[in-house]
PDB file of C-alpha atoms and ligand atoms in Angstrom:
ATOM      1  CA  MET A  15     -61.309  -5.190  35.439  1.00 81.00           C
ATOM      2  CA  ALA A  16     -58.186  -7.465  36.853  1.00 92.00           C
ATOM      3  CA  ARG A  17     -55.622  -5.790  38.484  1.00 98.00           C
ATOM      4  CA  THR A  18     -51.997  -6.616  38.420  1.00 98.00           C
ATOM      5  CA  ILE A  19     -50.421  -7.982  41.759  1.00 99.00           C
ATOM      6  CA  PHE A  20     -47.082  -8.436  42.139  1.00 98.00           C
ATOM      7  CA  ILE A  21     -46.000 -10.738  44.844  1.00 99.00           C
ATOM      8  CA  THR A  22     -42.594 -11.355  46.306  1.00 99.00           C
ATOM      9  CA  GLY A  23     -41.697 -14.811  47.962  1.00 99.00           C
ATOM     10  CA  ALA A  24     -44.538 -16.158  46.236  1.00 99.00           C
ATOM     11  CA  SER A  25     -43.274 -19.809  46.149  1.00 99.00           C
ATOM     12  CA  SER A  26     -44.121 -20.616  49.788  1.00 98.00           C
ATOM     13  CA  GLY A  27     -46.217 -19.417  53.212  1.00 98.00           C
ATOM     14  CA  PHE A  28     -47.774 -15.700  52.880  1.00 99.00           C
ATOM     15  CA  GLY A  29     -46.831 -15.011  49.269  1.00 99.00           C
ATOM     16  CA  LYS A  30     -48.375 -18.327  47.767  1.00 99.00           C
ATOM     17  CA  ALA A  31     -51.596 -17.790  49.851  1.00 99.00           C
ATOM     18  CA  CYS A  32     -51.801 -14.128  48.603  1.00 99.00           C
ATOM     19  CA  ALA A  33     -51.316 -15.458  45.162  1.00 99.00           C
ATOM     20  CA  GLU A  34     -54.346 -18.178  45.608  1.00 98.00           C
ATOM     21  CA  LYS A  35     -56.567 -15.539  47.337  1.00 98.00           C
ATOM     22  CA  PHE A  36     -55.754 -12.629  44.864  1.00 98.00           C
ATOM     23  CA  ALA A  37     -56.215 -15.103  41.987  1.00 98.00           C
ATOM     24  CA  ALA A  38     -59.822 -16.918  43.438  1.00 98.00           C
ATOM     25  CA  ALA A  39     -60.830 -12.827  42.777  1.00 98.00           C
ATOM     26  CA  GLY A  40     -59.913 -12.602  39.259  1.00 98.00           C
ATOM     27  CA  ASP A  41     -56.802 -10.684  39.333  1.00 98.00           C
ATOM     28  CA  ARG A  42     -53.699 -11.257  37.463  1.00 98.00           C
ATOM     29  CA  LEU A  43     -50.093 -12.162  39.114  1.00 98.00           C
ATOM     30  CA  ILE A  44     -46.730 -11.357  38.618  1.00 99.00           C
ATOM     31  CA  LEU A  45     -44.823 -13.971  40.645  1.00 99.00           C
ATOM     32  CA  LEU A  46     -41.496 -14.078  42.112  1.00 98.00           C
ATOM     33  CA  ALA A  47     -39.146 -16.118  43.992  1.00 98.00           C
ATOM     34  CA  ARG A  48     -36.087 -18.110  43.795  1.00 98.00           C
ATOM     35  CA  ARG A  49     -37.352 -21.575  43.415  1.00 98.00           C
ATOM     36  CA  LYS A  50     -38.819 -21.412  40.004  1.00 98.00           C
ATOM     37  CA  ASP A  51     -40.164 -24.858  39.948  1.00 98.00           C
ATOM     38  CA  ARG A  52     -42.576 -24.021  43.060  1.00 98.00           C
ATOM     39  CA  LEU A  53     -43.634 -20.731  40.995  1.00 98.00           C
ATOM     40  CA  GLN A  54     -44.424 -22.833  37.956  1.00 98.00           C
ATOM     41  CA  ARG A  55     -46.603 -25.238  39.822  1.00 98.00           C
ATOM     42  CA  LEU A  56     -48.558 -22.555  41.613  1.00 99.00           C
ATOM     43  CA  ALA A  57     -49.206 -20.703  38.151  1.00 98.00           C
ATOM     44  CA  GLU A  58     -50.466 -23.912  36.524  1.00 98.00           C
ATOM     45  CA  GLU A  59     -53.000 -24.858  39.613  1.00 98.00           C
ATOM     46  CA  LEU A  60     -53.923 -21.041  39.441  1.00 98.00           C
ATOM     47  CA  LYS A  61     -54.467 -21.517  35.338  1.00 98.00           C
ATOM     48  CA  ASN A  62     -56.482 -24.325  36.080  1.00 98.00           C
ATOM     49  CA  ASP A  63     -58.378 -23.605  39.034  1.00 98.00           C
ATOM     50  CA  HIS A  64     -59.184 -19.588  38.024  1.00 98.00           C
ATOM     51  CA  GLN A  65     -58.102 -19.090  34.552  1.00 98.00           C
ATOM     52  CA  THR A  66     -55.390 -16.702  36.015  1.00 98.00           C
ATOM     53  CA  GLU A  67     -52.452 -15.229  34.126  1.00 98.00           C
ATOM     54  CA  SER A  68     -48.930 -15.420  35.760  1.00 98.00           C
ATOM     55  CA  LEU A  69     -46.095 -13.841  35.052  1.00 98.00           C
ATOM     56  CA  ILE A  70     -43.146 -15.917  36.676  1.00 98.00           C
ATOM     57  CA  LEU A  71     -39.748 -13.766  37.670  1.00 98.00           C
ATOM     58  CA  ALA A  72     -37.123 -16.500  39.259  1.00 98.00           C
ATOM     59  CA  ALA A  73     -35.119 -14.123  40.982  1.00 98.00           C
ATOM     60  CA  ASP A  74     -32.937 -13.413  44.232  1.00 98.00           C
ATOM     61  CA  VAL A  75     -34.341 -10.318  45.569  1.00 98.00           C
ATOM     62  CA  ARG A  76     -30.835  -9.790  46.935  1.00 98.00           C
ATOM     63  CA  ASP A  77     -29.538  -9.256  43.343  1.00 98.00           C
ATOM     64  CA  GLN A  78     -29.896  -5.921  42.785  1.00 98.00           C
ATOM     65  CA  THR A  79     -29.255  -6.025  38.951  1.00 98.00           C
ATOM     66  CA  ALA A  80     -31.570  -8.535  38.199  1.00 97.00           C
ATOM     67  CA  VAL A  81     -34.367  -7.226  40.814  1.00 98.00           C
ATOM     68  CA  THR A  82     -33.888  -4.199  38.792  1.00 98.00           C
ATOM     69  CA  GLU A  83     -33.639  -5.056  35.319  1.00 98.00           C
ATOM     70  CA  GLN A  84     -36.348  -7.600  35.574  1.00 98.00           C
ATOM     71  CA  ILE A  85     -38.761  -4.767  36.913  1.00 98.00           C
ATOM     72  CA  GLU A  86     -37.612  -2.465  34.406  1.00 98.00           C
ATOM     73  CA  GLN A  87     -37.945  -4.949  31.502  1.00 98.00           C
ATOM     74  CA  LEU A  88     -41.356  -6.176  32.509  1.00 98.00           C
ATOM     75  CA  PRO A  89     -43.042  -6.870  28.964  1.00 98.00           C
ATOM     76  CA  ALA A  90     -45.712  -4.042  28.226  1.00 97.00           C
ATOM     77  CA  ALA A  91     -48.619  -5.922  28.979  1.00 97.00           C
ATOM     78  CA  TRP A  92     -47.293  -6.498  32.728  1.00 98.00           C
ATOM     79  CA  SER A  93     -46.072  -2.903  33.105  1.00 98.00           C
ATOM     80  CA  ARG A  94     -48.948  -1.484  34.875  1.00 98.00           C
ATOM     81  CA  ILE A  95     -48.437  -2.979  38.631  1.00 98.00           C
ATOM     82  CA  ASP A  96     -51.716  -1.959  40.674  1.00 98.00           C
ATOM     83  CA  VAL A  97     -50.642  -3.916  43.846  1.00 99.00           C
ATOM     84  CA  LEU A  98     -46.883  -4.862  45.003  1.00 99.00           C
ATOM     85  CA  ILE A  99     -47.136  -7.460  48.047  1.00 99.00           C
ATOM     86  CA  ASN A 100     -43.170  -6.973  48.993  1.00 98.00           C
ATOM     87  CA  ASN A 101     -43.085  -9.870  51.444  1.00 99.00           C
ATOM     88  CA  ALA A 102     -40.316 -12.134  50.429  1.00 99.00           C
ATOM     89  CA  GLY A 103     -37.826 -12.400  53.637  1.00 99.00           C
ATOM     90  CA  LEU A 104     -36.567 -14.902  56.089  1.00 99.00           C
ATOM     91  CA  ALA A 105     -35.165 -15.317  59.754  1.00 98.00           C
ATOM     92  CA  LEU A 106     -31.985 -17.296  60.374  1.00 98.00           C
ATOM     93  CA  GLY A 107     -30.946 -18.594  63.585  1.00 98.00           C
ATOM     94  CA  ARG A 108     -31.983 -17.837  66.986  1.00 98.00           C
ATOM     95  CA  ASP A 109     -28.875 -16.926  69.115  1.00 98.00           C
ATOM     96  CA  PHE A 110     -27.890 -14.743  71.595  1.00 98.00           C
ATOM     97  CA  PHE A 111     -26.197 -11.353  69.948  1.00 98.00           C
ATOM     98  CA  GLU A 112     -22.725 -12.513  70.950  1.00 98.00           C
ATOM     99  CA  GLU A 113     -23.068 -16.039  69.502  1.00 98.00           C
ATOM    100  CA  ALA A 114     -24.660 -15.348  66.477  1.00 98.00           C
ATOM    101  CA  ASN A 115     -23.516 -15.974  63.072  1.00 98.00           C
ATOM    102  CA  LEU A 116     -22.364 -13.061  60.939  1.00 98.00           C
ATOM    103  CA  SER A 117     -23.343 -14.911  57.614  1.00 98.00           C
ATOM    104  CA  ASP A 118     -27.114 -15.386  58.949  1.00 98.00           C
ATOM    105  CA  TRP A 119     -27.126 -11.557  59.926  1.00 99.00           C
ATOM    106  CA  ASN A 120     -25.785 -10.562  56.265  1.00 98.00           C
ATOM    107  CA  THR A 121     -28.487 -12.803  54.513  1.00 99.00           C
ATOM    108  CA  MET A 122     -31.117 -11.225  56.706  1.00 99.00           C
ATOM    109  CA  ILE A 123     -30.149  -7.658  56.410  1.00 99.00           C
ATOM    110  CA  ASP A 124     -29.719  -8.367  52.590  1.00 99.00           C
ATOM    111  CA  THR A 125     -32.877 -10.087  51.963  1.00 99.00           C
ATOM    112  CA  ASN A 126     -35.449  -8.177  54.425  1.00 99.00           C
ATOM    113  CA  VAL A 127     -34.117  -4.975  53.929  1.00 99.00           C
ATOM    114  CA  LYS A 128     -31.937  -4.245  50.841  1.00 99.00           C
ATOM    115  CA  GLY A 129     -33.873  -6.698  48.756  1.00 99.00           C
ATOM    116  CA  LEU A 130     -37.272  -5.202  49.944  1.00 99.00           C
ATOM    117  CA  LEU A 131     -35.906  -1.834  48.870  1.00 99.00           C
ATOM    118  CA  TYR A 132     -34.701  -2.798  45.385  1.00 98.00           C
ATOM    119  CA  VAL A 133     -37.845  -4.179  44.781  1.00 99.00           C
ATOM    120  CA  ALA A 134     -40.284  -1.393  46.066  1.00 99.00           C
ATOM    121  CA  GLN A 135     -37.831   1.686  44.329  1.00 98.00           C
ATOM    122  CA  ALA A 136     -38.490  -0.172  41.069  1.00 98.00           C
ATOM    123  CA  VAL A 137     -42.128  -0.702  41.469  1.00 98.00           C
ATOM    124  CA  ALA A 138     -42.127   2.692  42.801  1.00 98.00           C
ATOM    125  CA  LYS A 139     -40.739   4.238  39.726  1.00 98.00           C
ATOM    126  CA  LYS A 140     -43.680   2.398  37.447  1.00 98.00           C
ATOM    127  CA  MET A 141     -46.379   3.294  40.282  1.00 98.00           C
ATOM    128  CA  SER A 142     -45.002   7.084  40.388  1.00 98.00           C
ATOM    129  CA  ALA A 143     -45.385   7.219  36.498  1.00 98.00           C
ATOM    130  CA  GLN A 144     -48.551   5.874  36.250  1.00 98.00           C
ATOM    131  CA  LYS A 145     -49.932   7.898  39.381  1.00 98.00           C
ATOM    132  CA  HIS A 146     -51.449   4.973  40.859  1.00 98.00           C
ATOM    133  CA  GLY A 147     -50.560   1.969  43.173  1.00 98.00           C
ATOM    134  CA  HIS A 148     -50.722   0.136  46.476  1.00 99.00           C
ATOM    135  CA  ILE A 149     -47.205  -1.110  47.994  1.00 99.00           C
ATOM    136  CA  LEU A 150     -47.856  -3.759  51.127  1.00 99.00           C
ATOM    137  CA  ASN A 151     -44.948  -4.002  52.734  1.00 99.00           C
ATOM    138  CA  ILE A 152     -44.688  -7.236  55.015  1.00 99.00           C
ATOM    139  CA  GLY A 153     -43.028  -6.453  58.645  1.00 98.00           C
ATOM    140  CA  SER A 154     -43.498  -8.379  61.486  1.00 98.00           C
ATOM    141  CA  ILE A 155     -44.462  -8.373  65.346  1.00 98.00           C
ATOM    142  CA  ALA A 156     -40.902  -8.705  65.644  1.00 98.00           C
ATOM    143  CA  GLY A 157     -40.391  -5.159  64.010  1.00 98.00           C
ATOM    144  CA  LYS A 158     -42.547  -3.592  66.882  1.00 98.00           C
ATOM    145  CA  GLU A 159     -40.996  -4.970  69.832  1.00 97.00           C
ATOM    146  CA  VAL A 160     -37.623  -6.738  70.554  1.00 98.00           C
ATOM    147  CA  TYR A 161     -37.602 -10.157  71.892  1.00 98.00           C
ATOM    148  CA  GLU A 162     -34.707 -12.147  73.390  1.00 98.00           C
ATOM    149  CA  LYS A 163     -32.260 -13.717  70.473  1.00 98.00           C
ATOM    150  CA  GLY A 164     -34.079 -11.847  67.928  1.00 98.00           C
ATOM    151  CA  ASN A 165     -31.629  -9.437  67.528  1.00 98.00           C
ATOM    152  CA  VAL A 166     -30.614  -8.483  63.793  1.00 98.00           C
ATOM    153  CA  TYR A 167     -34.132 -10.612  62.554  1.00 99.00           C
ATOM    154  CA  CYS A 168     -36.270  -8.022  64.666  1.00 98.00           C
ATOM    155  CA  ALA A 169     -33.939  -4.969  63.368  1.00 99.00           C
ATOM    156  CA  THR A 170     -34.534  -5.976  59.937  1.00 99.00           C
ATOM    157  CA  LYS A 171     -38.184  -5.676  60.308  1.00 99.00           C
ATOM    158  CA  PHE A 172     -37.976  -2.367  62.799  1.00 98.00           C
ATOM    159  CA  ALA A 173     -36.211  -1.233  59.104  1.00 99.00           C
ATOM    160  CA  VAL A 174     -39.440  -2.814  57.099  1.00 99.00           C
ATOM    161  CA  ASP A 175     -41.633  -0.121  59.922  1.00 98.00           C
ATOM    162  CA  ALA A 176     -39.098   2.759  59.253  1.00 99.00           C
ATOM    163  CA  ILE A 177     -38.851   2.227  55.495  1.00 99.00           C
ATOM    164  CA  SER A 178     -42.930   2.054  55.026  1.00 99.00           C
ATOM    165  CA  LYS A 179     -43.187   5.305  57.014  1.00 98.00           C
ATOM    166  CA  ALA A 180     -40.684   7.138  54.978  1.00 98.00           C
ATOM    167  CA  MET A 181     -42.029   5.703  51.712  1.00 98.00           C
ATOM    168  CA  ARG A 182     -45.960   6.426  52.662  1.00 98.00           C
ATOM    169  CA  ILE A 183     -44.672  10.205  53.037  1.00 98.00           C
ATOM    170  CA  ASP A 184     -42.339  10.511  49.584  1.00 98.00           C
ATOM    171  CA  LEU A 185     -44.544   8.648  47.558  1.00 98.00           C
ATOM    172  CA  LEU A 186     -47.743  10.987  48.684  1.00 98.00           C
ATOM    173  CA  ARG A 187     -47.134  13.319  45.647  1.00 98.00           C
ATOM    174  CA  HIS A 188     -47.909  10.063  43.292  1.00 98.00           C
ATOM    175  CA  GLY A 189     -50.750   9.070  45.096  1.00 98.00           C
ATOM    176  CA  ILE A 190     -49.392   5.964  45.878  1.00 98.00           C
ATOM    177  CA  LYS A 191     -50.792   4.023  48.777  1.00 98.00           C
ATOM    178  CA  VAL A 192     -48.099   2.194  51.546  1.00 99.00           C
ATOM    179  CA  THR A 193     -49.387  -0.345  53.706  1.00 99.00           C
ATOM    180  CA  ALA A 194     -47.102  -2.325  56.431  1.00 99.00           C
ATOM    181  CA  ILE A 195     -48.620  -5.290  57.576  1.00 99.00           C
ATOM    182  CA  HIS A 196     -47.039  -6.639  60.747  1.00 98.00           C
ATOM    183  CA  PRO A 197     -48.065 -10.597  61.550  1.00 99.00           C
ATOM    184  CA  GLY A 198     -47.385 -12.388  64.647  1.00 98.00           C
ATOM    185  CA  ALA A 199     -46.489 -15.798  64.991  1.00 98.00           C
ATOM    186  CA  ALA A 200     -47.765 -17.809  61.719  1.00 98.00           C
ATOM    187  CA  GLU A 201     -47.166 -21.338  60.603  1.00 98.00           C
ATOM    188  CA  THR A 202     -45.552 -21.160  57.192  1.00 98.00           C
ATOM    189  CA  GLU A 203     -42.175 -22.574  56.474  1.00 98.00           C
ATOM    190  CA  PHE A 204     -40.265 -19.703  58.427  1.00 98.00           C
ATOM    191  CA  SER A 205     -39.362 -21.618  61.069  1.00 98.00           C
ATOM    192  CA  LEU A 206     -38.282 -24.639  59.255  1.00 98.00           C
ATOM    193  CA  VAL A 207     -35.893 -21.977  57.804  1.00 98.00           C
ATOM    194  CA  ARG A 208     -34.828 -20.096  60.696  1.00 98.00           C
ATOM    195  CA  PHE A 209     -33.679 -23.334  62.289  1.00 98.00           C
ATOM    196  CA  LYS A 210     -32.054 -24.666  58.809  1.00 98.00           C
ATOM    197  CA  GLY A 211     -34.085 -27.477  58.092  1.00 98.00           C
ATOM    198  CA  ASP A 212     -34.472 -28.865  61.789  1.00 98.00           C
ATOM    199  CA  ALA A 213     -38.436 -29.978  61.745  1.00 98.00           C
ATOM    200  CA  ASP A 214     -38.674 -30.929  65.376  1.00 98.00           C
ATOM    201  CA  THR A 215     -37.324 -27.445  66.501  1.00 98.00           C
ATOM    202  CA  ALA A 216     -39.269 -25.711  64.154  1.00 98.00           C
ATOM    203  CA  ASN A 217     -42.465 -27.477  64.949  1.00 98.00           C
ATOM    204  CA  GLN A 218     -41.903 -26.655  68.870  1.00 97.00           C
ATOM    205  CA  VAL A 219     -42.274 -22.890  67.694  1.00 98.00           C
ATOM    206  CA  TYR A 220     -46.133 -23.360  67.313  1.00 98.00           C
ATOM    207  CA  ASN A 221     -46.906 -26.008  69.985  1.00 97.00           C
ATOM    208  CA  GLY A 222     -49.792 -25.611  72.332  1.00 98.00           C
ATOM    209  CA  PHE A 223     -51.483 -22.996  70.356  1.00 98.00           C
ATOM    210  CA  LYS A 224     -53.212 -22.133  66.975  1.00 98.00           C
ATOM    211  CA  PRO A 225     -51.128 -19.739  65.156  1.00 98.00           C
ATOM    212  CA  LEU A 226     -51.893 -17.348  61.800  1.00 98.00           C
ATOM    213  CA  THR A 227     -51.794 -19.207  58.535  1.00 98.00           C
ATOM    214  CA  GLY A 228     -50.426 -17.939  55.193  1.00 98.00           C
ATOM    215  CA  GLU A 229     -54.573 -17.819  54.646  1.00 98.00           C
ATOM    216  CA  ASP A 230     -55.178 -15.340  57.472  1.00 99.00           C
ATOM    217  CA  ILE A 231     -52.560 -12.938  56.207  1.00 99.00           C
ATOM    218  CA  ALA A 232     -53.780 -12.996  52.526  1.00 99.00           C
ATOM    219  CA  ALA A 233     -57.121 -12.357  53.763  1.00 99.00           C
ATOM    220  CA  VAL A 234     -55.932  -9.191  55.660  1.00 99.00           C
ATOM    221  CA  ALA A 235     -53.811  -8.031  52.717  1.00 99.00           C
ATOM    222  CA  PHE A 236     -56.806  -8.929  50.313  1.00 98.00           C
ATOM    223  CA  TYR A 237     -59.111  -6.409  52.018  1.00 98.00           C
ATOM    224  CA  CYS A 238     -56.247  -3.768  52.437  1.00 98.00           C
ATOM    225  CA  ALA A 239     -56.081  -3.846  48.898  1.00 98.00           C
ATOM    226  CA  GLY A 240     -59.817  -3.579  48.121  1.00 98.00           C
ATOM    227  CA  LEU A 241     -60.365  -0.350  49.977  1.00 98.00           C
ATOM    228  CA  PRO A 242     -61.784   2.795  48.343  1.00 98.00           C
ATOM    229  CA  ALA A 243     -58.801   4.846  46.723  1.00 98.00           C
ATOM    230  CA  HIS A 244     -58.972   7.445  49.166  1.00 98.00           C
ATOM    231  CA  VAL A 245     -58.057   4.772  51.938  1.00 98.00           C
ATOM    232  CA  CYS A 246     -55.206   3.467  53.099  1.00 98.00           C
ATOM    233  CA  ILE A 247     -54.646   1.551  56.117  1.00 98.00           C
ATOM    234  CA  ASN A 248     -51.243   2.794  56.992  1.00 98.00           C
ATOM    235  CA  ASP A 249     -49.878   0.210  59.803  1.00 98.00           C
ATOM    236  CA  LEU A 250     -51.591  -3.086  60.913  1.00 98.00           C
ATOM    237  CA  THR A 251     -50.556  -5.533  63.200  1.00 98.00           C
ATOM    238  CA  LEU A 252     -52.124  -8.928  63.934  1.00 98.00           C
ATOM    239  CA  THR A 253     -51.609 -11.856  66.185  1.00 98.00           C
ATOM    240  CA  CYS A 254     -53.776 -15.004  66.487  1.00 98.00           C
ATOM    241  CA  THR A 255     -56.091 -14.851  69.555  1.00 98.00           C
ATOM    242  CA  GLN A 256     -53.240 -16.711  71.911  1.00 98.00           C
ATOM    243  CA  GLN A 257     -50.761 -14.213  71.410  1.00 98.00           C
ATOM    244  CA  GLY A 258     -50.358 -11.070  73.144  1.00 98.00           C
ATOM    245  CA  SER A 259     -47.112  -9.651  72.328  1.00 97.00           C
ATOM    246  CA  SER A 260     -44.190 -10.998  70.809  1.00 94.00           C
ATOM    247  CA  ILE A 261     -43.229 -12.774  73.748  1.00 95.00           C
ATOM    248  CA  HIS A 262     -46.404 -13.325  75.672  1.00 97.00           C
ATOM    249  CA  ILE A 263     -48.321 -16.682  74.039  1.00 98.00           C
ATOM    250  CA  GLN A 264     -50.930 -18.412  75.838  1.00 98.00           C
ATOM    251  CA  ARG A 265     -50.084 -22.010  75.364  1.00 98.00           C
ATOM    252  CA  ASP A 266     -52.719 -24.993  75.929  1.00 96.00           C
TER     253      ASP A 266
HETATM  254  P1  NDP Z 110     -41.818 -18.960  54.212  1.00 97.93           P
HETATM  255  O1  NDP Z 110     -40.495 -19.369  54.310  1.00 97.93           O
HETATM  256  O2  NDP Z 110     -42.917 -19.639  54.344  1.00 97.93           O
HETATM  257  O3  NDP Z 110     -41.865 -18.072  52.808  1.00 97.93           O
HETATM  258  C1  NDP Z 110     -40.433 -16.658  52.518  1.00 97.93           C
HETATM  259  C2  NDP Z 110     -40.499 -16.431  51.000  1.00 97.93           C
HETATM  260  O4  NDP Z 110     -39.526 -15.815  50.889  1.00 97.93           O
HETATM  261  C3  NDP Z 110     -40.647 -17.806  50.110  1.00 97.93           C
HETATM  262  O5  NDP Z 110     -41.372 -17.559  49.008  1.00 97.93           O
HETATM  263  C4  NDP Z 110     -39.177 -17.427  49.737  1.00 97.93           C
HETATM  264  O6  NDP Z 110     -39.073 -17.940  48.267  1.00 97.93           O
HETATM  265  C5  NDP Z 110     -38.943 -15.799  49.696  1.00 97.93           C
HETATM  266  N1  NDP Z 110     -37.475 -15.564  49.593  1.00 97.93           N
HETATM  267  C6  NDP Z 110     -36.741 -16.064  50.697  1.00 97.93           C
HETATM  268  N2  NDP Z 110     -35.618 -15.461  50.271  1.00 97.93           N
HETATM  269  C7  NDP Z 110     -35.807 -14.987  48.993  1.00 97.93           C
HETATM  270  C8  NDP Z 110     -34.787 -14.140  48.288  1.00 97.93           C
HETATM  271  N3  NDP Z 110     -33.624 -13.880  48.654  1.00 97.93           N
HETATM  272  N4  NDP Z 110     -35.480 -13.824  47.037  1.00 97.93           N
HETATM  273  C9  NDP Z 110     -36.107 -14.162  46.722  1.00 97.93           C
HETATM  274  N5  NDP Z 110     -37.321 -14.251  47.734  1.00 97.93           N
HETATM  275  C10 NDP Z 110     -36.794 -14.924  48.826  1.00 97.93           C
HETATM  276  O7  NDP Z 110     -42.072 -17.671  55.347  1.00 97.93           O
HETATM  277  P2  NDP Z 110     -43.504 -16.903  55.523  1.00 97.93           P
HETATM  278  O8  NDP Z 110     -44.254 -16.730  54.552  1.00 97.93           O
HETATM  279  O9  NDP Z 110     -43.566 -16.870  56.823  1.00 97.93           O
HETATM  280  O10 NDP Z 110     -42.705 -15.303  55.153  1.00 97.93           O
HETATM  281  C11 NDP Z 110     -42.719 -14.215  54.674  1.00 97.93           C
HETATM  282  C12 NDP Z 110     -42.377 -12.946  55.168  1.00 97.93           C
HETATM  283  O11 NDP Z 110     -43.611 -12.887  56.499  1.00 97.93           O
HETATM  284  C13 NDP Z 110     -41.260 -12.794  55.613  1.00 97.93           C
HETATM  285  O12 NDP Z 110     -40.884 -11.313  55.284  1.00 97.93           O
HETATM  286  C14 NDP Z 110     -41.404 -12.930  56.936  1.00 97.93           C
HETATM  287  O13 NDP Z 110     -40.144 -12.288  57.589  1.00 97.93           O
HETATM  288  C15 NDP Z 110     -42.370 -12.629  57.674  1.00 97.93           C
HETATM  289  N6  NDP Z 110     -43.230 -13.045  58.130  1.00 97.93           N
HETATM  290  C16 NDP Z 110     -43.321 -13.884  58.506  1.00 97.93           C
HETATM  291  C17 NDP Z 110     -44.129 -14.436  60.183  1.00 97.93           C
HETATM  292  C18 NDP Z 110     -44.305 -15.878  60.407  1.00 97.93           C
HETATM  293  O14 NDP Z 110     -44.298 -16.065  61.570  1.00 97.93           O
HETATM  294  N7  NDP Z 110     -44.182 -16.962  59.749  1.00 97.93           N
HETATM  295  C19 NDP Z 110     -44.497 -13.436  60.789  1.00 97.93           C
HETATM  296  C20 NDP Z 110     -44.437 -12.176  60.321  1.00 97.93           C
HETATM  297  C21 NDP Z 110     -43.488 -12.048  59.558  1.00 97.93           C
HETATM  298  P3  NDP Z 110     -37.729 -18.561  47.613  1.00 97.93           P
HETATM  299  O15 NDP Z 110     -37.106 -19.604  48.630  1.00 97.93           O
HETATM  300  O16 NDP Z 110     -38.198 -19.677  46.692  1.00 97.93           O
HETATM  301  O17 NDP Z 110     -36.686 -18.122  47.447  1.00 97.93           O
HETATM  302  C1  8X3 Z 111     -41.860 -13.717  62.696  1.00 97.93           C
HETATM  303  C2  8X3 Z 111     -42.880 -13.518  64.002  1.00 97.93           C
HETATM  304  O1  8X3 Z 111     -42.230 -13.453  66.372  1.00 97.93           O
HETATM  305  O2  8X3 Z 111     -41.383 -15.150  65.256  1.00 97.93           O
HETATM  306  O3  8X3 Z 111     -41.782 -12.423  62.211  1.00 97.93           O
HETATM  307  O4  8X3 Z 111     -40.276 -13.435  65.239  1.00 97.93           O
HETATM  308  S1  8X3 Z 111     -41.382 -13.947  65.211  1.00 97.93           S
END
């Protein structure tokens, strides 16, 4: 039977690739992001390619009321969520601590920590009631090792690591699985967003090595979500072969 997969940040990168991967396997999708036009185009493509049913939620995860209400008020046919891929997030800026922009810090904390929590709690309430579900939080290698000028982005991803551990413990009594996936450098729109539209600087991030792709992360998420009911991958870090830590990359 088709599972219902709720993906945040589905308009680009990892989230979009996850939508394509799960749709190809016959699952149905709840797609959340701010850019509604992109979600609509994706939903149409998946309908044409795989006959996928999708429900679109155009929302900003920072908006606590909107997120909570939209999830609480899901139509009955979409209310039983099997898997949440809690992925929406961003880095903004790459600056020394004392020079960084406070507004960038606020946006990252509000999105990567508070937004992730709002979605997770609203979905966890439903999963607790149904005594079934799997939450996959997308952290980062930046949540395992801090790097120069990574300061608050790293802190938000350390928070995702801690929140995932805490959720796993608190949700045990409801039989809900919690998996944290921590990717290394992956080429998506991530760097373009981080460097505020400066494509030259964004492209330099991936110079001289073959980074991960959205499809790589989708394959891992799909694997984690397909394991038997008694098996849960708690924590998983993946990098491309040319990356050995958040600062060690073997460039050609
Ligand atoms: P992209 O920029 O390609 O995608 C980010 C997605 O998040 C978009 O769909 C965007 O949608 C959504 N998003 C951002 N802010 C909000 C918001 N306030 N409300 C709702 N949706 C939002 O980047 P990635 O796919 O690479 O990133 C996905 C996740 O993976 C992030 O959490 C990132 O930190 C993490 N990550 C990325 C790595 C990389 O190297 N690329 C490595 C490790 C982790 P929209 O703008 O339409 O709202
Ligand atoms: C994204 C990976 O190394 O740019 O989370 O922080 S990194």
